[in-house]
CSV table of C-alpha atoms in Angstrom, one decimal:
chain,number,residue,atom,x,y,z
A,1,LYS,CA,-11.2,8.2,15.2
A,2,ALA,CA,-12.2,5.5,14.3
A,3,GLY,CA,-10.3,3.8,11.6
A,4,VAL,CA,-10.3,2.3,8.1
A,5,THR,CA,-13.0,-0.9,8.1
A,6,GLN,CA,-14.3,-3.8,6.0
A,7,THR,CA,-16.3,-6.0,5.4
A,8,PRO,CA,-16.1,-9.2,5.6
A,9,ARG,CA,-12.8,-10.2,6.9
A,10,TYR,CA,-13.2,-13.7,5.2
A,11,LEU,CA,-15.0,-15.5,2.4
A,12,ILE,CA,-14.7,-18.2,1.1
A,13,LYS,CA,-16.2,-18.7,-2.8
A,14,THR,CA,-16.5,-20.8,-5.7
A,15,ARG,CA,-15.3,-20.1,-8.6
A,16,GLY,CA,-17.9,-18.4,-11.6
A,17,GLN,CA,-19.4,-16.7,-7.9
A,18,GLN,CA,-18.8,-13.5,-7.9
A,19,VAL,CA,-18.5,-11.3,-4.3
A,20,THR,CA,-18.9,-8.3,-3.7
A,21,LEU,CA,-16.6,-6.4,-0.5
A,22,SER,CA,-17.5,-3.3,1.4
A,23,CYS,CA,-15.1,-0.4,2.7
A,24,SER,CA,-16.0,2.4,4.5
A,25,PRO,CA,-13.3,5.2,4.7
A,26,ILE,CA,-12.1,7.2,7.9
A,27,SER,CA,-14.6,10.1,8.6
A,28,GLY,CA,-14.5,12.7,6.2
A,29,HIS,CA,-11.8,11.3,3.7
A,30,ARG,CA,-13.2,10.9,0.9
A,31,SER,CA,-10.1,9.0,-1.7
A,32,VAL,CA,-10.9,5.6,-1.0
A,33,SER,CA,-8.3,3.3,-3.3
A,34,TRP,CA,-8.7,-0.4,-3.1
A,35,TYR,CA,-6.1,-2.9,-3.8
A,36,GLN,CA,-5.4,-6.5,-3.6
A,37,GLN,CA,-1.7,-8.0,-2.1
A,38,THR,CA,-1.3,-12.3,-3.4
A,39,PRO,CA,2.0,-13.2,-2.3
A,40,GLY,CA,3.8,-13.1,-6.3
A,41,GLN,CA,2.7,-10.0,-6.8
A,42,GLY,CA,2.1,-8.3,-3.7
A,43,LEU,CA,-0.3,-5.0,-3.4
A,44,GLN,CA,-1.1,-4.0,-7.5
A,45,PHE,CA,-3.1,-1.1,-7.5
A,46,LEU,CA,-6.9,-2.0,-8.1
A,47,PHE,CA,-9.3,1.7,-8.7
A,48,GLU,CA,-9.4,4.6,-7.0
A,49,TYR,CA,-12.5,6.9,-5.7
A,50,PHE,CA,-12.9,10.2,-5.0
A,51,SER,CA,-16.2,11.7,-4.9
A,52,GLU,CA,-18.6,9.1,-6.4
A,53,THR,CA,-16.4,8.6,-9.8
A,54,GLN,CA,-13.7,6.8,-10.1
A,55,ARG,CA,-9.7,8.6,-10.2
A,56,ASN,CA,-8.0,5.9,-11.8
A,57,LYS,CA,-7.9,2.5,-12.3
A,58,GLY,CA,-5.0,-0.5,-12.8
A,59,ASN,CA,-5.1,-2.9,-15.3
A,60,PHE,CA,-7.7,-5.4,-14.3
A,61,PRO,CA,-9.7,-6.9,-16.2
A,62,GLY,CA,-13.4,-5.7,-16.1
A,63,ARG,CA,-14.3,-8.0,-14.1
A,64,PHE,CA,-13.2,-6.7,-10.9
A,65,SER,CA,-16.1,-3.3,-10.4
A,66,GLY,CA,-16.3,0.1,-7.7
A,67,ARG,CA,-18.3,2.4,-7.0
A,68,GLN,CA,-18.5,4.5,-4.3
A,69,PHE,CA,-21.2,6.0,-2.4
A,70,SER,CA,-21.8,9.7,-1.2
A,71,ASN,CA,-21.4,9.1,2.2
A,72,SER,CA,-17.4,8.0,1.3
A,73,ARG,CA,-18.3,4.3,2.0
A,74,SER,CA,-16.5,1.9,-1.0
A,75,GLU,CA,-18.3,-0.9,-2.8
A,76,MET,CA,-16.2,-2.7,-5.0
A,77,ASN,CA,-17.4,-5.7,-7.2
A,78,VAL,CA,-15.6,-9.3,-8.9
A,79,SER,CA,-17.7,-11.1,-11.0
A,80,THR,CA,-17.3,-14.6,-12.3
A,81,LEU,CA,-14.8,-15.1,-10.0
A,82,GLU,CA,-11.7,-17.3,-10.3
A,83,LEU,CA,-8.9,-19.7,-8.3
A,84,GLY,CA,-6.4,-16.8,-9.1
A,85,ASP,CA,-8.4,-14.0,-7.4
A,86,SER,CA,-8.0,-15.1,-4.0
A,87,ALA,CA,-6.5,-12.3,-2.6
A,88,LEU,CA,-6.4,-10.2,0.3
A,89,TYR,CA,-8.3,-6.8,-0.7
A,90,LEU,CA,-7.3,-3.5,0.8
A,91,CYS,CA,-9.5,-1.1,0.9
A,92,ALA,CA,-7.6,2.4,2.5
A,93,SER,CA,-9.2,6.5,2.9
A,94,SER,CA,-6.4,9.3,2.5
A,95,PRO,CA,-7.6,13.2,3.3
A,96,PRO,CA,-8.2,15.8,1.4
A,97,ASN,CA,-4.9,16.8,-0.3
A,98,LEU,CA,-4.6,20.0,0.6
A,99,ALA,CA,-1.2,22.7,0.1
A,100,GLY,CA,1.8,20.9,3.2
A,101,GLY,CA,-1.2,18.1,3.6
A,102,SER,CA,-0.8,14.6,4.3
A,103,ASP,CA,-0.4,12.5,1.3
A,104,THR,CA,-1.1,9.4,3.8
A,105,GLN,CA,-3.2,6.5,3.3
A,106,TYR,CA,-5.3,4.5,5.9
A,107,PHE,CA,-5.5,1.5,5.1
A,108,GLY,CA,-7.9,-0.9,6.7
A,109,PRO,CA,-7.7,-4.8,7.1
A,110,GLY,CA,-8.6,-6.4,4.4
A,111,THR,CA,-10.8,-9.4,3.6
A,112,ARG,CA,-9.5,-12.3,2.8
A,113,LEU,CA,-11.2,-13.8,-0.1
A,114,THR,CA,-10.7,-17.1,-1.2
A,115,VAL,CA,-12.3,-19.1,-4.3
A,116,LEU,CA,-12.5,-22.4,-4.4
B,1,SER,CA,5.9,1.4,-17.3
B,2,GLN,CA,7.6,2.5,-13.5
B,3,LYS,CA,8.0,-0.5,-12.0
B,4,ILE,CA,9.7,-0.5,-8.0
B,5,GLU,CA,11.8,-3.2,-6.4
B,6,GLN,CA,12.9,-3.9,-3.3
B,7,ASN,CA,15.7,-5.7,-3.6
B,8,SER,CA,15.8,-8.3,-0.5
B,9,GLU,CA,12.8,-10.7,0.8
B,10,ALA,CA,14.4,-10.6,3.7
B,11,LEU,CA,16.6,-9.7,6.1
B,12,ASN,CA,17.9,-11.0,9.2
B,13,ILE,CA,19.0,-9.0,12.3
B,14,GLN,CA,20.4,-8.9,15.3
B,15,GLU,CA,18.6,-7.1,18.3
B,16,GLY,CA,20.6,-3.2,18.6
B,17,LYS,CA,22.2,-3.3,14.4
B,18,THR,CA,20.8,-0.6,12.8
B,19,ALA,CA,18.6,-2.6,9.9
B,20,THR,CA,19.0,-0.5,6.6
B,21,LEU,CA,16.6,-1.5,3.1
B,22,THR,CA,16.6,-1.0,-0.1
B,23,CYS,CA,13.9,0.3,-2.9
B,24,ASN,CA,15.0,0.2,-6.5
B,25,TYR,CA,12.9,2.6,-9.5
B,26,THR,CA,13.5,2.4,-12.9
B,27,ASN,CA,12.4,5.5,-15.1
B,28,TYR,CA,10.8,8.6,-14.3
B,29,SER,CA,12.1,10.2,-11.2
B,30,PRO,CA,7.6,9.7,-8.5
B,31,ALA,CA,6.4,12.8,-6.6
B,32,TYR,CA,7.3,11.2,-3.3
B,33,LEU,CA,8.5,7.9,-2.0
B,34,GLN,CA,6.4,6.3,0.6
B,35,TRP,CA,7.3,3.4,3.6
B,36,TYR,CA,4.4,1.1,4.9
B,37,ARG,CA,5.3,-1.6,7.7
B,38,GLN,CA,3.3,-5.0,7.7
B,39,ASP,CA,1.9,-6.6,9.7
B,40,PRO,CA,0.8,-10.4,8.8
B,41,GLY,CA,-2.6,-10.2,8.7
B,42,ARG,CA,-2.6,-7.0,8.6
B,43,GLY,CA,-3.5,-3.7,6.5
B,44,PRO,CA,-0.1,-1.9,5.8
B,45,VAL,CA,1.0,1.4,8.2
B,46,PHE,CA,1.8,4.3,6.9
B,47,LEU,CA,6.1,5.3,8.7
B,48,LEU,CA,7.6,7.5,6.7
B,49,LEU,CA,7.2,10.0,3.3
B,50,ILE,CA,10.4,11.7,0.9
B,51,ARG,CA,9.6,13.3,-1.4
B,52,GLU,CA,11.7,13.8,-4.3
B,53,ASN,CA,13.4,18.0,-3.9
B,54,GLU,CA,14.1,16.1,-0.3
B,55,LYS,CA,17.4,13.3,0.7
B,56,GLU,CA,16.9,12.5,4.3
B,57,LYS,CA,14.0,12.5,6.2
B,58,ARG,CA,13.5,10.9,10.1
B,59,LYS,CA,11.5,9.7,12.2
B,60,GLU,CA,12.7,8.7,15.5
B,61,ARG,CA,14.9,5.1,14.7
B,62,LEU,CA,13.8,5.4,11.3
B,63,LYS,CA,16.0,7.7,8.5
B,64,VAL,CA,14.2,7.4,5.2
B,65,THR,CA,17.2,8.5,1.9
B,66,PHE,CA,15.8,9.7,-1.8
B,67,ASP,CA,18.7,9.9,-3.9
B,68,THR,CA,17.4,10.4,-7.9
B,69,THR,CA,20.7,10.0,-9.1
B,70,LEU,CA,20.7,6.3,-8.0
B,71,LYS,CA,16.6,6.2,-8.9
B,72,GLN,CA,16.4,4.8,-4.7
B,73,SER,CA,15.3,5.2,-1.5
B,74,LEU,CA,16.8,3.1,1.7
B,75,PHE,CA,15.4,3.2,5.0
B,76,HIS,CA,16.8,2.8,7.6
B,77,ILE,CA,15.6,1.3,11.6
B,78,THR,CA,18.6,2.0,13.6
B,79,ALA,CA,18.9,0.7,17.2
B,80,SER,CA,16.6,-2.0,16.1
B,81,GLN,CA,14.5,-4.5,18.7
B,82,PRO,CA,12.5,-7.9,17.8
B,83,ALA,CA,9.1,-5.3,17.6
B,84,ASP,CA,10.5,-5.1,14.7
B,85,SER,CA,10.0,-7.7,13.2
B,86,ALA,CA,7.2,-7.3,9.9
B,87,THR,CA,7.5,-6.7,5.9
B,88,TYR,CA,8.0,-3.1,5.1
B,89,LEU,CA,6.4,-2.0,2.0
B,90,CYS,CA,8.0,1.3,-0.2
B,91,ALA,CA,6.0,2.9,-2.8
B,92,LEU,CA,6.2,6.1,-5.4
B,93,ALA,CA,3.6,7.7,-6.3
B,94,LEU,CA,3.8,9.1,-9.8
B,95,TRP,CA,3.6,12.2,-11.2
B,96,GLY,CA,0.4,14.1,-11.9
B,97,GLY,CA,-1.0,10.9,-10.6
B,98,SER,CA,-3.3,11.7,-8.1
B,99,GLN,CA,-2.6,10.5,-3.7
B,100,GLY,CA,-4.5,7.2,-4.1
B,101,ASN,CA,-3.0,5.9,-6.3
B,102,LEU,CA,0.1,4.1,-5.9
B,103,ILE,CA,3.1,1.1,-6.7
B,104,PHE,CA,4.5,-0.4,-3.7
B,105,GLY,CA,7.3,-2.5,-3.9
B,106,LYS,CA,7.0,-6.6,-3.5
B,107,GLY,CA,8.4,-6.2,0.7
B,108,THR,CA,11.8,-7.2,2.7
B,109,LYS,CA,10.7,-8.9,5.7
B,110,LEU,CA,13.0,-8.3,8.3
B,111,SER,CA,13.7,-10.6,11.2
B,112,VAL,CA,14.8,-8.6,14.5
B,113,LYS,CA,16.3,-11.4,16.5
B,114,PRO,CA,16.8,-10.9,20.9
């Protein structure tokens, strides 16, 4: 099976612009989560989608949004970029959480966003 | 709010020794704890999961313990090798939370010297 893929891998934007990042989960995985990773704050949860519905949301401003499509692919959008949004954005997918099943998350390689 | 701390930012050990990494949490006992490995420029890779009612889990040279009294998990790598050098992240999942919502520690960077 192919792993989680994220595009693009690297992105450079300027303040005030908006950006859209894409994530394709492992085939059969319906849960997709997004995380922001910075040296100062570490990995922080942004939001989780399951069957096209946002199931959980972290403590990020409304500039951060996401969506999930019927094929489980997900996108996240950041509007009005700020310098502090520079980070590695990671997407993770999870298999169906059956009784006794795995609660593992499988991470993609991330998108490195630099805001100038 | 729930917090999770990994005591050491960095740990340097000699090849062949046992590396022990610590993860402490505050407030409520999590449903489970996970440990991940992250190499530079890559996403975290799942290693082990331990649930609240489990004391210890093993996988090859890896061992995880969970002490709900101390609110602590220990992660051990026995017979460490230079290839084990990486950042190790501890993550917890809250009761009632979904599987996709994990709270991560900031990680411990392990360096194993030959």
